[in-house]
């Protein structure tokens, strides 16, 4: 059985989304190559992308960089763990359009398209997620995943932002369709000191008890936990965070106040608040995939793995309040089925 925790060298990955869009302008291929190389040279071999990041551009960026790294003999394909996702409908001509499709044909087609964008040297996807889950299409999507596993196009299956009952159902379907050879390998969900739903709703415990790796996206709360964004006007005009409730004027000041406890621990340990935030994610057993476009931030994030928090510090951090404001715009929350948080 595929084990993400065993395949990754360090207990951290890299979220590649911002290389293509969302947090400002895309970075170029040379910068992507430098980041991928630096990550691998420092033991981070787990890369997370999705078909919708840059409408496919992010998969092309990542595939091309890994291919070059392999060509330079820095890494073999087997040493890389590449995750991508499908299931979110996005249209370039109509950015407001959002939806979820997990139908059999959609999942099969999207996997083939991702493989083609990643390129022939990549050849297969280590971890293929449903980016958002439509529980009414679970039979369909798990059937498609079983075929993709059998064909060797993917090595394991993950879900993103799924509830316990959905994971349980998907798990039993996948086991049934693969004659017990596979189960859901990973759950990816937003988790950070400012987004702790997975602790209160039991998801983190459920994953640990069922051998499902928990992958924490936006572990820095999209940079709020770095303390470097103090004001919505610090963000560029094309930055997607300008639309997010947590960055709005009425919320951001209160959200930054949550950093006081983090700052005090960072000061004691002579490290940054971002490093404390990542150390906390690790301390509760989740694999953080911070996103960065900068080599010094990448190194700093990897260095956070050496920080050990005491039980008292973990307790204190686990009990700081959650951020004010929904995680996405209200329309997106509804489109993604996050109604329980509204
Ligand atoms: P996501 O998973 O959505 O990418 P995240 O990991 O919570 O979100 O946060 C990513 C943001 O944190 C980015 O704005 C990134 O900015 P850079 O591209 O400029 O690095 C920022 N970030 C990541 N690591 C950082 C670090 N060590 N110090 C400061 N900012 C950091």
XYZ file of C-alpha atoms and ligand atoms in Angstrom:
373
model
C 0.000 0.000 0.000
C 1.294 3.501 -0.929
C 2.415 5.509 2.096
C 2.978 9.227 1.544
C 4.710 9.571 4.894
C 7.231 6.886 3.906
C 7.827 8.287 0.404
C 8.597 11.839 1.452
C 12.137 12.413 2.685
C 11.326 15.346 4.987
C 8.046 15.936 6.767
C 7.227 18.881 4.491
C 6.309 19.509 0.876
C 6.057 22.561 -1.311
C 2.799 24.023 -2.565
C 3.462 25.199 -6.111
C 0.264 27.162 -6.800
C 1.733 30.647 -6.435
C 4.335 29.984 -9.133
C 1.575 30.307 -11.718
C -0.946 32.823 -10.357
C -3.049 33.884 -7.369
C -0.454 35.688 -5.214
C 0.779 38.054 -7.908
C 2.505 37.556 -11.223
C 3.785 34.128 -12.293
C 7.473 33.387 -11.834
C 9.565 32.335 -14.821
C 10.955 28.893 -15.665
C 14.430 29.748 -14.372
C 13.034 30.696 -10.960
C 10.896 27.547 -10.866
C 13.912 25.417 -11.712
C 15.976 27.058 -8.932
C 13.222 26.414 -6.385
C 12.734 22.781 -7.398
C 16.479 22.194 -7.340
C 16.906 23.862 -3.955
C 14.003 21.886 -2.496
C 15.413 18.571 -3.694
C 18.956 19.379 -2.611
C 17.556 20.078 0.851
C 15.523 16.893 1.094
C 12.082 18.199 0.113
C 10.894 15.808 -2.589
C 7.115 16.373 -2.338
C 5.561 18.801 -4.833
C 1.903 19.773 -4.898
C 0.135 21.220 -7.928
C -3.346 21.073 -9.533
C -4.867 21.289 -12.974
C -6.539 24.598 -12.151
C -3.432 26.473 -10.993
C -2.733 28.850 -13.856
C -5.211 26.814 -15.953
C -2.586 24.072 -16.365
C 0.497 26.312 -16.464
C 1.621 25.236 -12.983
C 1.691 21.566 -14.021
C 3.763 22.510 -17.074
C 6.166 24.554 -14.931
C 6.633 21.740 -12.427
C 6.883 18.933 -14.983
C 9.455 20.808 -17.017
C 11.601 21.675 -13.969
C 11.564 18.102 -12.624
C 12.412 16.799 -16.068
C 15.474 19.104 -16.223
C 16.533 18.089 -12.701
C 16.319 14.445 -13.744
C 18.286 15.256 -16.899
C 21.016 16.818 -14.754
C 21.200 13.638 -12.656
C 20.164 15.486 -9.465
C 17.214 13.213 -8.874
C 15.475 10.192 -10.317
C 11.742 10.041 -10.992
C 11.314 7.494 -8.179
C 12.784 9.948 -5.683
C 10.117 12.569 -6.462
C 6.595 12.574 -5.041
C 4.324 14.575 -7.326
C 0.730 15.332 -6.372
C -1.860 16.939 -8.606
C -5.615 17.339 -8.470
C -8.772 17.497 -10.539
C -12.397 18.231 -9.832
C -12.685 22.009 -9.768
C -14.295 23.606 -12.794
C -12.758 26.933 -13.726
C -13.132 28.919 -16.910
C -10.513 31.363 -18.084
C -13.079 33.494 -19.892
C -15.360 33.644 -16.863
C -13.246 33.808 -13.663
C -16.334 33.984 -11.452
C -17.489 30.546 -12.628
C -16.708 27.824 -10.106
C -18.056 24.316 -9.800
C -17.199 20.722 -9.017
C -17.219 17.755 -11.404
C -16.203 14.281 -10.204
C -17.887 12.252 -12.955
C -16.109 9.187 -14.360
C -15.269 10.677 -17.760
C -14.203 13.979 -16.246
C -11.731 12.337 -13.831
C -10.314 10.092 -16.589
C -9.923 12.980 -19.042
C -8.432 15.348 -16.487
C -5.845 12.765 -15.450
C -4.760 12.285 -19.063
C -4.578 16.049 -19.589
C -2.476 16.498 -16.424
C -0.085 13.735 -17.516
C 0.286 15.359 -20.892
C 1.050 18.775 -19.336
C 3.494 17.258 -16.832
C 5.320 15.675 -19.757
C 6.613 12.245 -20.792
C 9.510 12.225 -18.315
C 7.054 12.424 -15.429
C 4.993 9.521 -16.765
C 2.732 8.972 -13.749
C 1.199 10.880 -10.849
C 2.226 9.754 -7.373
C -0.838 11.171 -5.648
C -4.001 12.151 -7.523
C -6.559 14.099 -5.521
C -10.145 15.045 -6.037
C -9.638 18.766 -5.458
C -13.188 19.176 -4.218
C -15.503 16.248 -3.607
C -19.065 15.807 -4.876
C -20.415 13.133 -2.585
C -23.161 12.213 -5.052
C -20.497 11.234 -7.597
C -18.297 9.160 -5.271
C -19.037 5.806 -6.972
C -18.109 7.327 -10.314
C -14.953 9.043 -9.150
C -13.654 6.061 -7.185
C -14.321 3.774 -10.177
C -12.241 6.110 -12.319
C -9.484 6.222 -9.695
C -9.443 2.397 -9.545
C -8.944 2.210 -13.321
C -6.201 4.858 -13.230
C -4.426 2.924 -10.451
C -4.705 -0.287 -12.427
C -3.290 1.397 -15.532
C -0.356 2.748 -13.505
C -1.223 6.351 -14.378
C -1.507 7.177 -10.695
C 0.054 5.495 -7.651
C -2.374 6.659 -4.977
C -5.586 8.575 -4.383
C -6.258 11.590 -2.195
C -9.201 13.812 -1.339
C -9.105 17.513 -0.639
C -11.453 19.232 1.812
C -13.593 16.147 2.487
C -15.575 15.390 5.640
C -15.169 12.221 7.702
C -18.307 10.572 6.298
C -17.204 11.293 2.726
C -13.715 9.910 3.359
C -15.178 6.777 4.928
C -17.442 6.191 1.943
C -14.692 6.904 -0.609
C -12.328 4.632 1.289
C -14.685 1.686 1.293
C -15.529 2.188 -2.412
C -11.876 2.417 -3.417
C -11.036 -0.704 -1.412
C -13.942 -2.523 -3.073
C -13.030 -1.422 -6.626
C -9.337 -2.310 -6.152
C -9.962 -5.608 -4.344
C -8.373 -4.220 -1.189
C -5.137 -3.120 -2.871
C -5.687 0.611 -2.269
C -7.280 2.959 0.204
C -7.455 6.753 0.371
C -3.822 7.708 1.005
C -4.054 11.380 1.846
C -6.426 14.128 2.847
C -5.465 17.659 1.925
C -7.192 20.395 3.867
C -6.469 23.938 4.910
C -4.793 23.814 8.299
C -2.809 26.446 10.138
C -2.732 28.251 13.449
C -5.481 30.451 11.981
C -7.552 27.603 10.428
C -7.925 24.876 13.010
C -11.229 23.283 11.941
C -9.529 19.913 11.391
C -8.719 19.767 15.100
C -12.188 20.636 16.350
C -14.135 18.482 13.866
C -12.051 15.348 14.444
C -10.593 15.128 10.916
C -6.974 15.091 12.022
C -7.579 12.293 14.540
C -9.654 10.349 12.023
C -6.874 10.478 9.429
C -4.234 9.409 11.929
C -6.387 6.462 13.075
C -7.006 5.347 9.482
C -3.469 5.641 8.053
C -4.429 8.597 5.896
C -1.662 11.213 5.631
C -2.926 14.689 6.499
C -1.534 17.335 4.156
C -1.950 20.902 5.409
C -2.362 23.531 2.707
C -2.011 27.266 3.388
C -0.096 26.444 6.603
C 0.967 30.101 6.794
C -2.631 31.251 6.268
C -1.584 32.648 2.889
C 1.166 34.738 4.583
C -0.897 36.204 7.449
C 1.208 34.111 9.838
C 4.438 35.625 8.538
C 3.394 39.051 9.836
C 4.657 40.532 6.587
C 1.240 41.568 5.297
C -0.212 44.252 7.538
C -2.729 45.791 5.227
C -4.767 44.800 2.202
C -2.950 47.527 0.267
C 0.306 45.580 0.709
C -1.130 43.180 -1.899
C -0.794 43.769 -5.639
C -3.856 44.636 -7.700
C -3.927 41.126 -9.253
C -3.479 39.314 -5.924
C -6.351 36.923 -5.248
C -6.061 37.499 -1.474
C -7.584 40.953 -2.038
C -10.906 39.138 -2.377
C -10.533 36.987 0.738
C -12.499 37.953 3.856
C -9.541 37.452 6.225
C -7.537 40.164 4.452
C -10.302 42.771 4.480
C -9.801 45.927 6.521
C -12.460 44.922 9.077
C -10.701 41.607 9.838
C -6.986 41.835 9.147
C -6.058 43.867 12.253
C -7.793 41.383 14.587
C -6.217 38.502 12.701
C -2.744 39.942 13.092
C -3.340 40.298 16.847
C -3.472 36.477 16.961
C 0.222 36.605 16.095
C 1.205 37.993 19.521
C 1.554 34.533 21.109
C 3.377 33.239 18.031
C 5.783 36.191 18.114
C 6.632 35.559 21.735
C 7.537 31.900 21.032
C 9.463 32.930 17.909
C 11.418 35.431 19.975
C 12.300 32.762 22.615
C 13.505 30.433 19.867
C 15.223 33.101 17.740
C 13.184 32.120 14.715
C 10.369 33.637 12.648
C 6.629 33.408 13.228
C 6.362 31.497 9.938
C 8.767 28.889 11.303
C 6.773 28.549 14.546
C 3.590 28.162 12.484
C 5.155 25.360 10.428
C 6.683 23.683 13.490
C 3.222 23.625 15.062
C 1.710 21.915 11.981
C 4.409 19.255 12.223
C 3.899 18.864 15.959
C 0.284 17.824 15.435
C 1.257 15.230 12.815
C 0.309 17.005 9.592
C 2.547 17.495 6.546
C 2.744 21.205 5.731
C 3.073 22.296 2.114
C 3.949 25.995 2.387
C 3.996 27.852 -0.891
C 6.790 30.195 -1.794
C 8.304 31.896 -4.814
C 11.540 32.801 -2.973
C 14.599 30.686 -2.309
C 15.360 32.225 1.104
C 11.787 31.590 2.263
C 11.977 28.008 1.002
C 15.144 27.401 3.024
C 13.636 29.057 6.076
C 10.563 26.829 5.785
C 12.700 23.698 5.538
C 14.750 24.847 8.543
C 11.547 24.996 10.607
C 11.654 21.181 10.660
C 14.480 21.413 13.188
C 12.400 23.445 15.653
C 11.034 21.457 18.569
C 8.082 22.949 20.409
C 7.493 22.010 24.038
C 4.140 20.528 25.095
C 3.270 23.860 26.749
C 4.059 25.765 23.554
C 1.988 23.350 21.450
C -0.890 23.712 23.905
C -0.674 27.489 23.856
C -0.527 27.627 20.061
C -3.366 25.127 19.641
C -5.556 27.387 21.725
C -5.044 30.733 20.054
C -8.272 31.932 18.480
C -9.168 31.261 14.874
C -9.051 33.979 12.259
C -11.953 36.350 11.643
C -13.567 35.947 8.235
C -14.374 32.977 6.029
C -11.526 31.119 4.323
C -12.884 32.025 0.858
C -15.516 34.415 -0.423
C -19.007 33.408 0.582
C -19.851 32.455 -3.026
C -16.825 30.147 -3.237
C -17.616 28.637 0.185
C -21.065 27.715 -1.109
C -19.769 26.448 -4.457
C -17.293 24.181 -2.625
C -19.894 22.888 -0.149
C -18.322 24.487 2.930
C -21.796 25.438 4.156
C -21.075 24.157 7.664
C -18.526 26.965 8.116
C -20.932 29.685 7.004
P -0.477 28.609 0.053
O -0.482 27.215 0.563
O -1.811 29.053 -0.400
O 0.626 28.896 -0.910
P 0.793 29.573 2.500
O 1.818 28.527 2.314
O 0.019 29.591 3.758
O -0.256 29.552 1.309
O 1.441 31.012 2.299
C 2.087 31.395 1.127
C 2.500 32.825 1.280
O 3.459 32.925 2.326
C 3.123 33.422 0.070
O 2.675 34.752 -0.022
C 4.621 33.385 0.368
O 5.255 34.484 -0.228
P 6.622 34.337 -1.066
O 6.257 33.722 -2.362
O 7.053 35.741 -1.205
O 7.545 33.504 -0.242
C 4.649 33.527 1.859
N 5.783 32.814 2.480
C 6.091 31.505 2.368
N 7.145 31.184 3.136
C 7.517 32.329 3.759
C 8.543 32.652 4.679
N 9.380 31.727 5.134
N 8.645 33.932 5.110
C 7.785 34.881 4.658
N 6.793 34.636 3.787
C 6.658 33.374 3.346
